[in-house]
XYZ file of C-alpha atoms in Angstrom:
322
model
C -30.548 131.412 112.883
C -26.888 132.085 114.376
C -24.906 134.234 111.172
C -22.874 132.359 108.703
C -18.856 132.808 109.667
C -16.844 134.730 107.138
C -14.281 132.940 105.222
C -11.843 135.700 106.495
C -10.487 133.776 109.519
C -6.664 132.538 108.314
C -6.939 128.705 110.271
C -3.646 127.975 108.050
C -2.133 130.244 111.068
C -2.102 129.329 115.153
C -5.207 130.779 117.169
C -2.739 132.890 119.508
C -0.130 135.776 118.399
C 3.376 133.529 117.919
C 5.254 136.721 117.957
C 4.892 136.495 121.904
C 6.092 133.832 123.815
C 2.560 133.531 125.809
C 0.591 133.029 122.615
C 2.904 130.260 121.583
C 2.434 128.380 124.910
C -1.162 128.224 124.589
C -0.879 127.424 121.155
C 1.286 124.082 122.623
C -1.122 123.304 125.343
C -3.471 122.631 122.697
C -1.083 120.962 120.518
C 0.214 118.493 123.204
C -2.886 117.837 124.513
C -2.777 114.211 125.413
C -6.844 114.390 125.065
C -6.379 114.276 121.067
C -5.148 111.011 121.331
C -8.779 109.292 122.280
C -10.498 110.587 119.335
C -11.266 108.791 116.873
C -10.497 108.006 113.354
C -13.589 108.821 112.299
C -13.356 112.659 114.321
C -9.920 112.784 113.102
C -10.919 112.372 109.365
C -14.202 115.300 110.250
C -12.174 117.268 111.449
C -10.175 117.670 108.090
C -12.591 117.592 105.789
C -14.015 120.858 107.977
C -10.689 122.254 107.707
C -9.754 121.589 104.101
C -13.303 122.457 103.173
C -13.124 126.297 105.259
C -9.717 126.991 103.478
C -11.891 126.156 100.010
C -14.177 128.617 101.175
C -17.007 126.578 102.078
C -18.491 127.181 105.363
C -20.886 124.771 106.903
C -24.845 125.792 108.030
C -24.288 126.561 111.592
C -20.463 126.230 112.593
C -19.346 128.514 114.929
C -15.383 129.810 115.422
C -14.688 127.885 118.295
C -15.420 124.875 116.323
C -13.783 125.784 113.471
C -10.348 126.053 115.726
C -11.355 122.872 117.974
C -11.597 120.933 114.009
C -8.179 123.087 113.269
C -6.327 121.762 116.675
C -7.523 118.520 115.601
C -6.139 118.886 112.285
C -2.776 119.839 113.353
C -2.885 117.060 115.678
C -2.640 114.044 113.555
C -1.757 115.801 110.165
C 1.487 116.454 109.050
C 1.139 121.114 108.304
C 3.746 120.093 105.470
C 2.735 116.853 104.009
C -0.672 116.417 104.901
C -0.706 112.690 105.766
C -1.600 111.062 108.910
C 0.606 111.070 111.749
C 2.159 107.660 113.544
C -0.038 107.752 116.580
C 2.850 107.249 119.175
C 4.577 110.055 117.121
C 2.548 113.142 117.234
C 3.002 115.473 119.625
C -0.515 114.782 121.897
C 1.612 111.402 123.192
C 5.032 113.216 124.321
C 3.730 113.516 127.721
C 2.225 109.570 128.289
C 5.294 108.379 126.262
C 7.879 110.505 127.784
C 6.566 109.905 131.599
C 6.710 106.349 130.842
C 9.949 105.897 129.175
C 11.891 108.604 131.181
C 10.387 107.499 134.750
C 11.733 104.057 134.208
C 15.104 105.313 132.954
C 15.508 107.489 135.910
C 13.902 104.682 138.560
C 16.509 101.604 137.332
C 19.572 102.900 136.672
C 21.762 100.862 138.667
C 22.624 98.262 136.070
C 24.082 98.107 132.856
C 21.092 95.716 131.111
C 18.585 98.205 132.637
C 20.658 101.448 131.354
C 21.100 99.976 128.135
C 17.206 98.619 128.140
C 16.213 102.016 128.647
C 18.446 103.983 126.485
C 17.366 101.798 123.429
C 13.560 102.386 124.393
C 13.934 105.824 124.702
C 15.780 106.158 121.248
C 13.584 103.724 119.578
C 10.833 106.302 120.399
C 12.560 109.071 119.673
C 13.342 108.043 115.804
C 9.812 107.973 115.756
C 9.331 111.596 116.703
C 11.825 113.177 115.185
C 10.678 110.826 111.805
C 7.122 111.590 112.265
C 7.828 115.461 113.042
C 10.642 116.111 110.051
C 10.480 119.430 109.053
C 9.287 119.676 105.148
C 7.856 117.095 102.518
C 11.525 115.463 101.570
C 11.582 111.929 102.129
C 14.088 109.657 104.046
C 15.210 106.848 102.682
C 15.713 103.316 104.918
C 19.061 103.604 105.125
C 19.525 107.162 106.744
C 16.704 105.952 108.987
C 18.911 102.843 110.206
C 22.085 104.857 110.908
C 20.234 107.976 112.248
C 18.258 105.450 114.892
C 21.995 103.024 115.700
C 24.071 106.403 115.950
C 21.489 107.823 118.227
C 20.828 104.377 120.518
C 24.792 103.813 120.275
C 26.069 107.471 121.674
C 23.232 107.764 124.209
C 24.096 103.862 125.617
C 27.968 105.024 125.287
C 27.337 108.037 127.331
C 25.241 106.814 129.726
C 27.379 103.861 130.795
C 30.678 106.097 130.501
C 29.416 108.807 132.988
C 28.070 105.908 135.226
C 31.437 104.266 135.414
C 32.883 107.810 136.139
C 29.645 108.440 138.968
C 30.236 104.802 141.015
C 32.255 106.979 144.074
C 30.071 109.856 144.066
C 27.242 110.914 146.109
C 23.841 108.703 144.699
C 22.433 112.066 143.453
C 25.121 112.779 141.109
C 24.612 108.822 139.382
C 20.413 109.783 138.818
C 21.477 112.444 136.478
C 23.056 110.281 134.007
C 20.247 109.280 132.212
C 19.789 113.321 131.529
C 23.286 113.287 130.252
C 22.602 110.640 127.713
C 19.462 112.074 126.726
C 21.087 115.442 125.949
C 23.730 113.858 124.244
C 21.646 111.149 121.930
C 19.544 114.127 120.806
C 22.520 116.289 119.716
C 23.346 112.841 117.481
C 19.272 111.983 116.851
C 18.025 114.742 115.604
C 20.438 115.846 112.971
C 20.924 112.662 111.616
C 17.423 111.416 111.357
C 16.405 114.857 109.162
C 20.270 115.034 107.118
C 18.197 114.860 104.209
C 17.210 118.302 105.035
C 20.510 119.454 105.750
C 22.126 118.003 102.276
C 18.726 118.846 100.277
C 17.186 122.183 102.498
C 13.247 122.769 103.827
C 11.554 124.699 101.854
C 10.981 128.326 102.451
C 8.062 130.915 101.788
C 7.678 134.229 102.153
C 4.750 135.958 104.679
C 2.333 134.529 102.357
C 3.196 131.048 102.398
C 4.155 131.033 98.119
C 7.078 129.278 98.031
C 10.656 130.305 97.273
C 12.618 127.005 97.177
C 14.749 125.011 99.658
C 17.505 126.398 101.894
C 20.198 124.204 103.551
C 20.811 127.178 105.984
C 17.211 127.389 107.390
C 17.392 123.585 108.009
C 20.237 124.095 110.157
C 18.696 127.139 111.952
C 15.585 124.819 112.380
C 16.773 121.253 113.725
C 19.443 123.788 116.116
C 15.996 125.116 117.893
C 13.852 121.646 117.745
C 17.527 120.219 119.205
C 17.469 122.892 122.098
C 13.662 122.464 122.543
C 14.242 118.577 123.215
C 16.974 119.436 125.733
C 14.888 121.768 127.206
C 11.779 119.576 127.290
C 14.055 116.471 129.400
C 15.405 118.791 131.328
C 12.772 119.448 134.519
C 11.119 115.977 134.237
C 15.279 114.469 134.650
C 16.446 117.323 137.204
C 13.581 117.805 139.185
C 12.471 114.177 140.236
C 16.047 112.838 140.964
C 15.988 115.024 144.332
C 12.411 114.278 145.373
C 13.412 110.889 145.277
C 17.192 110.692 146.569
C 14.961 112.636 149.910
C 11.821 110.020 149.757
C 14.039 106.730 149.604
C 15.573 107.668 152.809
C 12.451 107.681 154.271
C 10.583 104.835 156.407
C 7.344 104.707 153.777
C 9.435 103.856 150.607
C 11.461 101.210 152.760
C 8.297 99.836 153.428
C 6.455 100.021 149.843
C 9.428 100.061 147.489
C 7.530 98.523 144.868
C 5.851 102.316 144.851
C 9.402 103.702 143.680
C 8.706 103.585 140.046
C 5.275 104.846 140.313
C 6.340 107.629 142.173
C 8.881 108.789 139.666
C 6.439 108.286 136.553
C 4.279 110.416 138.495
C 6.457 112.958 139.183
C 7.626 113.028 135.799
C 4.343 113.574 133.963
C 3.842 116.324 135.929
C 6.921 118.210 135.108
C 6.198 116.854 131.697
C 2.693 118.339 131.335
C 3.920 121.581 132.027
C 7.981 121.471 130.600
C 6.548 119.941 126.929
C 4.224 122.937 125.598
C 6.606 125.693 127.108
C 9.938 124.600 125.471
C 7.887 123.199 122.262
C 7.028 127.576 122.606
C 10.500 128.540 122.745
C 10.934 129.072 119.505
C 7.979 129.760 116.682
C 6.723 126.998 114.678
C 7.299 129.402 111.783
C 10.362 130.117 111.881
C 11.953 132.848 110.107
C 15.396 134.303 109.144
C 16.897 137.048 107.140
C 17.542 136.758 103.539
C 20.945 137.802 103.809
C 21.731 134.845 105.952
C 20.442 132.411 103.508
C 23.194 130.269 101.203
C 24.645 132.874 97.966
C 22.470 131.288 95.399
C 19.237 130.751 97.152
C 19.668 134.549 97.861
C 19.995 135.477 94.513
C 17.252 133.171 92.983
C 14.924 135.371 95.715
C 16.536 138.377 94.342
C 15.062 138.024 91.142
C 11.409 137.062 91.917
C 11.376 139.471 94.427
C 14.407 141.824 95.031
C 12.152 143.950 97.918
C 12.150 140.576 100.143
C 14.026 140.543 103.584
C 12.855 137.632 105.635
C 11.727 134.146 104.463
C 9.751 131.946 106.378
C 9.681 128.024 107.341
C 8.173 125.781 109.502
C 11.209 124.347 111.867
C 9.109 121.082 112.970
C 9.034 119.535 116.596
């Protein structure tokens, strides 16, 4: 009979050092593994009650440690690490890549007219409130209303952009008009992302210290923490919108798309996942999922609340979201 595990193993913390940027990267590969999307509700709703019943203390006849971090990937998959509910299937972060090869292929394949730019745009934003909802850093609620006007703001300034710089693009070289749609990206999640979580920015996310007690809510680490998910995202669009443009401005001119142009789109969603499946877990590991920052940086009278529960603390700790 294999020996019981110890309760010792901390599964409330990734499998892989996050002070390293390696560690973090296979920590995302597992995260964003579109795999986790097949199972079922029924695995899903195991693997938490493993999970939730290990951090109890209770360790089940015969499970071994690489199932108890297959159950805990499976956890963090479709559980929210502040909330605990359920994550909106299309919004965890196992679909990015089959959403985001989808959605951004098409964008960068019919670009040529306004209907299809704005089409595109508003699909692409329409998923992206769903992300950024489903992925909001903390357990603070958003209300309908800054739900509406983060989701029109964001579909509004990334149609604005895109049809501005394509108007600007008509008498330059074709190459230069396929990276609009990276331009409006860029831009709608500077306005996305910070409007669909202003709750945090008006209220804060709460903060711990290296043990996870909780300190309160800091205005200052929300900023810190939607800045890095907002350069993440960037980062993340980047290689599947820069990369594929130039494959294809070289393939059109070429007799085989001339004769199969119906295999243009294809071709690009293709090309896309595969910068995707790569580009998605590496910028998600740019930054760690708990974040931290100096005291000292925190708002005046979060800093002295701190102060008096613990005056020896230096760093706090939060968990940025994706």
């Amino acid at each position: 009979m294999p020996p019981t595990l110890p309760t010792t193993i901390d599964i409330r913390e990734p499998r892989w050092d996050q002070s390293t940027f390696q560690g973090r990267a296979k920590h995302f590969f597992t995260v964003t593994d579109p795999r986790n999307l097949l199972l079922s509700g029924a695995a899903l709703d195991e693997a938490r009650r493993l999970v939730l019943a290990y951090r109890a203390g209770t360790v089940p006849p015969g499970l071994t440690e690489d199932e108890l971090w297959r159950a805990k990937y499976i956890y963090d998959s479709a559980f929210h690490p502040d909330t605990g509910e359920k994550m909106l299937l299309i919004g965890r972060m196992s679909a990015q890549v089959p959403m985001n090869m989808t959605i951004t292929g098409c964008m960068l394949t019919f670009y040529r007219t306004t209907p299809a730019v704005v089409f595109w745009q508003w699909v692409n934003q329409s998923f992206n409130a769903i992300v950024n909802y489903t992925n909001r850093s903390g357990d603070a609620p958003i209300t309908p209303r800054q739900l509406g006007t983060a989701y029109v703001s964001a579909t509004g300034g990334a149609v604005v952009t895109a049809l501005g710089l394509k108007s600007l693009t008509k008498h330059l070289p074709a190459i230069i008009g396929r990276y609009v749609p990276f331009a409006a990206v860029a831009a709608a999640n500077c306005i996305n992302i910070p409007l669909m979580r202003q709750r945090e920015l008006k209220v804060g996310i709460p903060i711990t210290d290296e043990n996870g007690n909780r300190l309160g809510e800091s205005t200052a680490a929300a900023q810190k923490a939607i800045f890095q998910v907002v350069v993440s995202r960037i980062g993340m669009a980047a290689p599947a919108m820069a990369i594929p443009p130039v494959i294809m401005n070289v393939l059109e001119k070429r007799a085989f798309l001339k004769r199969y142009p119906y295999l243009n789109a294809p071709l690009q969603v293709g090309l896309v996942g595969l910068c995707l499946v790569f580009a998605t877990p590496l910028c998600c590991a740019l930054f760690p999922q708990k974040s931290s920052m100096q005291v000292s940086r925190l708002e005046p009278s979060v800093q002295a609340r701190i102060r008096e529960v613990d005056p020896e603390l230096h760093t706090v700790y939060f968990n940025k979201g994706l």
